[in-house]
């Protein structure tokens, strides 16, 4: 870990001096201190990214730049530090000692980040390229949400551009979805577990803590995440009601499809939350899924900065990091419980915008990633839909109880995802 520490120190000192110079200069000009610190940090970060790649860790990287996602990760960590540290220091923030602290804290953290980036780059370029193209399964979520979503999914399946979809068992266009699926028996289907919006499947009086005043599911991902880390004594009631709703959705799915064994994933990826998957593992064998989706998402190289900036702005990077951590918790549990899962995955970093260059880059990366022989093929997730100018807005067509999905599916990106996937060369 401490190899090339001298070179790192030299680059770090220069980055720290650059940070301090810009920070003091902007502060002297009257800039708001957190903003001045942020601008100084961004400048020092870009310098560090290039210098550490090509000088400090040249032995590991061969002079290549680190993959760009490492810059994004480093920026996220440092942006948080640059905002919180001045606030935490309060009245002492403009002292000399505080300036030293503002500079040195990110420097120490950055060493950990860049050292990890160097090792990742070395591994990336030492991996043997596969002699064959690894299989990738193309999958769409939200089947049943609306007819224009169903139609796009079925059209892509008919063009052999989609392999599977996830069914929402209480969604408004459920019957339309089932009719289309029954005409396509080769289409793989999974249960799309919904806990954050729309009407529940279980009777409302059995799950009062999961619904709002209108009787719709209303607990967001963040709330369920917080509930997952609470002591069971405080979350037991919620935990039990989640179990009731899960069993109701599984029972309905099996009844509708006639399947005795089934696969499962989650709307907004709620199935990765401990409070949810712990209930899944408590189910009797006849109700337990045989396959659960995991989010082991590699970051694709070679994309222009504008795509990464878009992923940052729309929350894809942060979402990916959170789900990566949750994924690292559930994956060994699934192996122990002998529940199958996919080898690798793409679709969170650029969620909602899997079109054009990001779609092609993610597919290329998935084809290069080695997967365990015990895993199913890697999975590429999309959310296609038709945008038709001759009918009402998609925002108006979707049931208002699906408040999280309404704006998502009103976006023109749904049509762009459909078009990109329709013309993509898979082989």
Coordinates of C-alpha atoms in Angstrom, one line a residue:
X1 CA 0.0 0.0 0.0
X2 CA 2.9 2.4 0.7
X3 CA 4.8 1.8 -2.5
X4 CA 5.9 5.0 -4.3
X5 CA 5.0 7.0 -1.2
X6 CA 7.7 9.5 -2.0
X7 CA 6.3 10.2 -5.4
X8 CA 2.8 10.4 -4.0
X9 CA 4.1 12.8 -1.3
X10 CA 5.6 15.1 -4.0
X11 CA 2.4 15.2 -6.0
X12 CA 0.4 15.5 -2.9
X13 CA 2.4 18.5 -1.6
X14 CA 2.0 20.2 -5.0
X15 CA -1.7 19.5 -4.9
X16 CA -2.0 20.8 -1.4
X17 CA -0.1 24.0 -2.3
X18 CA -2.4 24.5 -5.3
X19 CA -5.4 23.9 -3.0
X20 CA -4.1 26.3 -0.4
X21 CA -3.2 29.0 -3.0
X22 CA -6.6 29.0 -4.6
X23 CA -8.4 28.8 -1.3
X24 CA -6.6 31.8 0.2
X25 CA -6.8 33.7 -3.1
X26 CA -10.6 33.2 -3.4
X27 CA -11.1 33.9 0.3
X28 CA -9.2 37.1 0.0
X29 CA -11.5 38.1 -2.8
X30 CA -14.5 37.6 -0.5
X31 CA -15.8 34.3 -1.8
X32 CA -18.1 32.3 0.4
X33 CA -15.7 30.0 2.2
X34 CA -17.3 26.6 1.4
X35 CA -17.5 27.7 -2.3
X36 CA -13.9 28.8 -2.3
X37 CA -12.8 25.5 -0.7
X38 CA -14.9 23.6 -3.2
X39 CA -13.3 25.3 -6.2
X40 CA -9.8 24.9 -4.8
X41 CA -10.5 21.3 -4.2
X42 CA -11.8 20.6 -7.7
X43 CA -8.6 22.2 -9.2
X44 CA -6.4 20.1 -6.9
X45 CA -8.3 17.0 -7.7
X46 CA -7.9 17.2 -11.4
X47 CA -4.2 17.8 -11.0
X48 CA -3.9 14.8 -8.7
X49 CA -5.9 12.6 -11.1
X50 CA -3.4 13.2 -13.9
X51 CA -0.2 13.4 -11.9
X52 CA -0.9 10.3 -9.7
X53 CA -1.9 8.3 -12.8
X54 CA 1.2 9.1 -14.8
X55 CA 3.8 9.7 -12.1
X56 CA 3.1 8.5 -8.6
X57 CA 1.7 5.1 -9.6
X58 CA 3.3 4.7 -13.0
X59 CA 4.5 1.3 -12.1
X60 CA 1.0 0.0 -11.6
X61 CA -0.7 2.0 -14.4
X62 CA 1.9 1.9 -17.1
X63 CA 1.5 5.6 -17.5
X64 CA -2.3 5.3 -18.3
X65 CA -4.9 7.5 -16.6
X66 CA -7.0 5.9 -13.9
X67 CA -10.5 4.9 -15.1
X68 CA -12.6 8.1 -15.0
X69 CA -15.0 6.8 -12.4
X70 CA -12.2 7.0 -9.8
X71 CA -12.1 10.7 -10.5
X72 CA -15.9 10.9 -9.9
X73 CA -15.5 8.9 -6.7
X74 CA -12.7 11.1 -5.4
X75 CA -14.6 14.2 -6.3
X76 CA -17.7 13.0 -4.4
X77 CA -15.7 12.2 -1.3
X78 CA -13.9 15.5 -1.4
X79 CA -16.9 17.6 -2.2
X80 CA -18.5 16.2 1.0
X81 CA -15.4 17.0 3.0
X82 CA -15.1 20.5 1.5
X83 CA -18.7 21.4 2.5
X84 CA -18.8 19.7 5.9
X85 CA -15.4 20.6 7.3
X86 CA -15.8 24.4 7.1
X87 CA -19.3 24.1 8.7
X88 CA -18.0 21.9 11.4
X89 CA -15.1 24.3 12.2
X90 CA -17.6 27.1 12.6
X91 CA -16.0 30.4 13.9
X92 CA -12.4 28.9 13.7
X93 CA -12.7 28.1 9.9
X94 CA -10.7 31.1 8.8
X95 CA -7.7 30.5 11.2
X96 CA -4.4 29.2 9.9
X97 CA -4.7 25.9 11.7
X98 CA -8.1 25.4 10.1
X99 CA -6.7 26.1 6.7
X100 CA -4.1 23.4 7.3
X101 CA -6.8 21.0 8.4
X102 CA -8.9 21.8 5.4
X103 CA -6.0 21.0 3.1
X104 CA -4.5 17.9 4.9
X105 CA -7.7 16.0 5.5
X106 CA -8.5 15.5 1.8
X107 CA -4.8 14.7 1.1
X108 CA -4.9 11.7 3.5
X109 CA -8.2 10.5 2.2
X110 CA -7.1 10.9 -1.4
X111 CA -4.1 8.7 -0.8
X112 CA -6.5 5.8 0.0
X113 CA -8.6 6.6 -3.1
X114 CA -5.7 6.9 -5.5
X115 CA -3.9 3.8 -4.2
X116 CA -7.0 1.8 -4.7
X117 CA -7.4 3.3 -8.2
X118 CA -3.8 2.3 -9.1
X119 CA -4.4 -1.3 -8.0
X120 CA -7.6 -1.4 -9.9
X121 CA -5.9 -0.1 -13.0
X122 CA -3.2 -2.7 -12.7
X123 CA -5.7 -5.5 -12.4
X124 CA -7.8 -4.1 -15.3
X125 CA -4.9 -4.3 -17.7
X126 CA -3.5 -7.6 -16.5
X127 CA -6.8 -9.5 -16.9
X128 CA -6.7 -11.8 -20.0
X129 CA -9.2 -10.9 -22.6
X130 CA -11.9 -13.6 -23.1
X131 CA -11.6 -15.7 -26.3
X132 CA -15.3 -15.4 -26.8
X133 CA -18.1 -12.9 -26.2
X134 CA -19.7 -13.6 -22.8
X135 CA -23.5 -13.7 -22.9
X136 CA -25.5 -10.8 -21.6
X137 CA -29.2 -10.9 -20.9
X138 CA -31.2 -7.8 -21.7
X139 CA -33.9 -7.1 -19.2
X140 CA -36.7 -4.5 -18.7
X141 CA -38.4 -3.6 -15.5
X142 CA -42.0 -2.3 -14.9
X143 CA -44.0 -4.6 -17.1
X144 CA -47.7 -3.9 -16.3
X145 CA -47.2 -0.3 -15.3
X146 CA -48.9 1.1 -18.4
X147 CA -49.8 -0.1 -21.9
X148 CA -47.2 2.1 -23.6
X149 CA -44.5 0.5 -21.4
X150 CA -45.8 -3.0 -22.1
X151 CA -46.0 -2.3 -25.8
X152 CA -42.3 -1.2 -25.9
X153 CA -41.2 -4.2 -24.0
X154 CA -43.0 -6.7 -26.2
X155 CA -41.9 -4.9 -29.4
X156 CA -38.2 -5.3 -28.3
X157 CA -38.7 -8.9 -27.4
X158 CA -40.3 -9.6 -30.8
X159 CA -37.2 -8.0 -32.4
X160 CA -34.9 -10.3 -30.3
X161 CA -33.5 -7.3 -28.5
X162 CA -34.9 -8.2 -25.1
X163 CA -34.8 -11.5 -23.2
X164 CA -36.9 -10.9 -20.0
X165 CA -39.0 -8.5 -18.0
X166 CA -40.2 -8.0 -14.4
X167 CA -43.9 -8.0 -13.7
X168 CA -45.7 -5.7 -11.2
X169 CA -48.6 -7.7 -10.0
X170 CA -50.8 -4.9 -8.8
X171 CA -50.1 -2.4 -11.6
X172 CA -52.8 -0.8 -13.7
X173 CA -52.0 -2.5 -17.0
X174 CA -51.5 -6.0 -15.5
X175 CA -54.1 -7.8 -17.7
X176 CA -52.6 -6.2 -20.8
X177 CA -49.1 -7.3 -19.7
X178 CA -50.3 -10.9 -19.0
X179 CA -52.1 -11.2 -22.3
X180 CA -48.9 -10.1 -24.2
X181 CA -46.7 -12.4 -22.2
X182 CA -48.9 -15.5 -22.8
X183 CA -48.5 -14.9 -26.5
X184 CA -44.7 -15.0 -25.9
X185 CA -44.0 -18.1 -23.8
X186 CA -40.3 -17.9 -24.4
X187 CA -40.1 -14.6 -22.6
X188 CA -38.5 -15.0 -19.2
X189 CA -40.5 -13.3 -16.4
X190 CA -39.6 -12.2 -12.9
X191 CA -41.6 -10.8 -10.0
X192 CA -41.0 -7.1 -9.6
X193 CA -41.4 -6.5 -5.9
X194 CA -43.1 -3.1 -5.2
X195 CA -43.0 -1.5 -1.8
X196 CA -42.6 2.2 -2.5
X197 CA -45.7 3.2 -4.6
X198 CA -49.0 2.1 -6.0
X199 CA -51.7 0.0 -4.4
X200 CA -50.6 -2.9 -2.2
X201 CA -51.5 -6.5 -2.9
X202 CA -52.2 -7.4 0.8
X203 CA -55.4 -6.0 2.5
X204 CA -54.7 -2.5 3.7
X205 CA -55.8 -3.2 7.3
X206 CA -53.0 -5.8 7.6
X207 CA -50.2 -3.3 6.6
X208 CA -51.2 0.1 8.0
X209 CA -47.6 1.2 8.4
X210 CA -46.8 0.7 4.7
X211 CA -49.6 2.8 3.2
X212 CA -50.7 6.5 3.2
X213 CA -54.1 7.9 3.8
X214 CA -55.2 6.9 0.3
X215 CA -54.2 3.3 0.8
X216 CA -51.2 3.4 -1.4
X217 CA -47.7 2.1 -0.6
X218 CA -45.6 5.1 0.4
X219 CA -42.4 4.1 2.2
X220 CA -39.4 5.4 0.2
X221 CA -36.0 3.6 -0.3
X222 CA -34.3 5.9 2.2
X223 CA -36.8 5.2 4.9
X224 CA -36.6 1.5 4.3
X225 CA -32.8 1.7 4.4
X226 CA -32.9 3.5 7.8
X227 CA -35.4 0.9 9.1
X228 CA -32.9 -1.8 8.0
X229 CA -30.3 -0.6 10.5
X230 CA -32.7 -0.1 13.4
X231 CA -32.8 -2.7 16.2
X232 CA -35.4 -5.3 15.5
X233 CA -37.2 -4.3 18.7
X234 CA -38.0 -0.9 17.1
X235 CA -38.7 -2.1 13.5
X236 CA -40.4 -5.4 14.3
X237 CA -43.9 -4.2 13.4
X238 CA -42.8 -2.7 10.1
X239 CA -40.7 -5.9 9.4
X240 CA -43.8 -8.1 9.9
X241 CA -46.0 -6.0 7.7
X242 CA -43.4 -6.0 4.9
X243 CA -43.4 -9.8 5.1
X244 CA -47.2 -9.8 4.7
X245 CA -47.0 -7.7 1.6
X246 CA -44.2 -9.7 0.1
X247 CA -46.1 -13.0 0.6
X248 CA -49.2 -11.4 -1.0
X249 CA -47.3 -10.4 -4.1
X250 CA -45.6 -13.7 -4.4
X251 CA -48.9 -15.6 -4.1
X252 CA -50.5 -13.4 -6.7
X253 CA -47.6 -13.8 -9.1
X254 CA -47.6 -17.6 -8.8
X255 CA -51.4 -17.6 -9.3
X256 CA -51.2 -15.3 -12.4
X257 CA -48.3 -17.1 -14.1
X258 CA -48.9 -20.7 -13.0
X259 CA -45.2 -20.9 -12.0
X260 CA -44.1 -22.9 -9.0
X261 CA -40.5 -21.5 -9.0
X262 CA -39.8 -17.9 -9.8
X263 CA -37.2 -15.1 -10.0
X264 CA -37.4 -11.9 -8.1
X265 CA -36.1 -8.3 -8.2
X266 CA -37.3 -5.0 -6.8
X267 CA -38.8 -1.7 -7.9
X268 CA -36.2 0.9 -7.0
X269 CA -34.1 -2.1 -6.0
X270 CA -35.8 -2.5 -2.7
X271 CA -35.0 -6.2 -2.6
X272 CA -31.4 -5.4 -1.7
X273 CA -32.4 -3.7 1.5
X274 CA -31.8 -6.0 4.6
X275 CA -35.3 -5.4 6.0
X276 CA -36.7 -6.8 2.7
X277 CA -34.3 -9.7 1.9
X278 CA -34.4 -11.0 5.5
X279 CA -38.1 -11.5 5.1
X280 CA -37.5 -13.3 1.8
X281 CA -35.2 -15.7 3.5
X282 CA -37.8 -16.4 6.2
X283 CA -40.4 -17.6 3.7
X284 CA -41.2 -21.3 3.5
X285 CA -39.3 -23.2 0.7
X286 CA -42.4 -23.2 -1.5
X287 CA -42.5 -19.4 -1.6
X288 CA -38.9 -18.5 -1.8
X289 CA -37.5 -17.3 -5.1
X290 CA -34.9 -19.4 -6.8
X291 CA -33.1 -16.4 -8.3
X292 CA -32.6 -12.9 -7.0
X293 CA -31.1 -10.0 -9.0
X294 CA -27.9 -8.5 -7.7
X295 CA -26.2 -5.2 -8.6
X296 CA -22.5 -6.0 -9.2
X297 CA -22.0 -3.2 -11.6
X298 CA -18.6 -2.5 -13.2
X299 CA -18.0 1.0 -14.4
X300 CA -17.4 1.1 -18.2
X301 CA -14.2 2.9 -19.4
X302 CA -13.9 5.1 -22.5
X303 CA -17.0 7.3 -22.0
X304 CA -16.8 11.1 -22.4
X305 CA -16.8 13.3 -19.3
X306 CA -20.3 14.6 -20.2
X307 CA -21.8 11.2 -19.5
X308 CA -20.2 10.9 -16.1
X309 CA -21.2 14.5 -15.2
X310 CA -24.8 13.5 -16.2
X311 CA -24.6 10.4 -14.0
X312 CA -23.4 12.6 -11.1
X313 CA -26.1 15.1 -11.7
X314 CA -28.9 12.6 -11.8
X315 CA -27.6 10.6 -8.8
X316 CA -26.5 7.5 -10.7
X317 CA -23.0 7.5 -9.2
X318 CA -24.2 7.9 -5.6
X319 CA -26.9 5.3 -6.2
X320 CA -24.5 2.9 -7.7
X321 CA -22.1 3.2 -4.7
X322 CA -25.0 2.7 -2.2
X323 CA -26.3 -0.4 -4.1
X324 CA -22.7 -1.8 -4.4
X325 CA -22.4 -1.8 -0.7
X326 CA -25.9 -3.4 -0.2
X327 CA -25.0 -5.9 -2.9
X328 CA -21.8 -6.9 -1.1
X329 CA -23.9 -7.8 1.9
X330 CA -26.5 -9.8 0.2
X331 CA -24.3 -11.7 -2.3
X332 CA -22.6 -14.1 0.2
X333 CA -26.0 -14.7 1.9
X334 CA -27.5 -15.8 -1.4
X335 CA -24.6 -18.2 -2.0
X336 CA -25.1 -19.7 1.5
X337 CA -28.8 -20.1 0.9
X338 CA -28.2 -21.6 -2.6
X339 CA -30.3 -18.9 -4.3
X340 CA -29.0 -18.2 -7.8
X341 CA -28.1 -14.7 -9.1
X342 CA -26.7 -12.9 -12.2
X343 CA -22.9 -12.7 -12.6
X344 CA -22.6 -9.0 -13.3
X345 CA -25.0 -6.1 -14.0
X346 CA -25.3 -2.7 -15.7
X347 CA -28.2 -0.2 -15.4
X348 CA -27.8 1.9 -12.2
X349 CA -25.0 4.3 -13.1
X350 CA -26.9 5.6 -16.1
X351 CA -30.3 4.6 -14.8
X352 CA -33.1 6.2 -16.9
X353 CA -30.5 7.2 -19.6
X354 CA -29.3 3.9 -20.9
X355 CA -29.2 5.0 -24.5
X356 CA -26.5 5.7 -27.1
X357 CA -22.8 5.7 -25.9
X358 CA -23.6 4.6 -22.2
X359 CA -25.6 1.7 -23.4
X360 CA -22.9 0.5 -25.8
X361 CA -20.1 1.0 -23.3
X362 CA -22.0 -0.9 -20.6
X363 CA -22.7 -3.8 -22.9
X364 CA -19.0 -3.9 -24.0
X365 CA -17.9 -3.9 -20.4
X366 CA -20.3 -6.7 -19.4
X367 CA -19.0 -8.9 -22.3
X368 CA -15.5 -8.5 -20.8
X369 CA -16.2 -9.3 -17.2
X370 CA -15.5 -12.8 -16.0
X371 CA -18.4 -14.4 -14.1
X372 CA -18.7 -17.4 -11.9
X373 CA -19.8 -20.6 -13.5
X374 CA -22.5 -20.9 -10.8
X375 CA -24.0 -17.6 -11.9
X376 CA -26.6 -16.8 -14.6
X377 CA -25.5 -14.5 -17.5
X378 CA -24.7 -10.9 -16.7
X379 CA -27.8 -8.6 -16.9
X380 CA -28.3 -5.2 -18.7
X381 CA -31.3 -3.3 -17.3
X382 CA -33.3 -0.9 -19.3
X383 CA -36.6 1.0 -18.9
X384 CA -38.0 1.4 -22.5
X385 CA -41.4 3.0 -23.4
X386 CA -43.1 4.6 -26.3
X387 CA -43.7 8.3 -26.4
X388 CA -46.6 8.9 -28.8
X389 CA -47.5 12.5 -29.8
X390 CA -51.0 11.5 -30.8
X391 CA -52.2 10.5 -27.3
X392 CA -52.2 12.2 -23.9
X393 CA -48.9 12.7 -22.1
X394 CA -47.4 9.7 -20.5
X395 CA -47.5 11.7 -17.2
X396 CA -51.3 11.8 -17.5
X397 CA -51.7 8.1 -18.6
X398 CA -49.9 6.6 -15.6
X399 CA -52.0 6.1 -12.5
X400 CA -51.3 8.9 -10.0
X401 CA -50.7 6.4 -7.2
X402 CA -47.4 5.6 -9.0
X403 CA -46.0 9.0 -8.2
X404 CA -42.3 7.9 -8.5
X405 CA -42.8 6.4 -11.9
X406 CA -45.0 9.1 -13.5
X407 CA -42.3 11.7 -14.2
X408 CA -39.7 8.9 -15.0
X409 CA -41.9 7.6 -17.8
X410 CA -42.9 11.0 -19.0
X411 CA -39.2 11.6 -19.9
X412 CA -38.2 11.4 -23.6
X413 CA -35.4 9.2 -22.5
X414 CA -37.9 6.3 -22.3
X415 CA -38.3 6.5 -26.1
X416 CA -34.5 7.0 -26.6
X417 CA -33.8 3.8 -24.7
X418 CA -36.3 2.0 -26.9
X419 CA -34.7 3.3 -30.1
X420 CA -31.2 2.7 -28.9
X421 CA -32.0 -0.9 -27.9
X422 CA -34.0 -1.5 -31.1
X423 CA -31.0 -0.8 -33.3
X424 CA -28.3 -2.2 -31.2
X425 CA -26.2 -5.0 -32.7
X426 CA -26.2 -7.6 -29.9
X427 CA -23.9 -10.2 -31.5

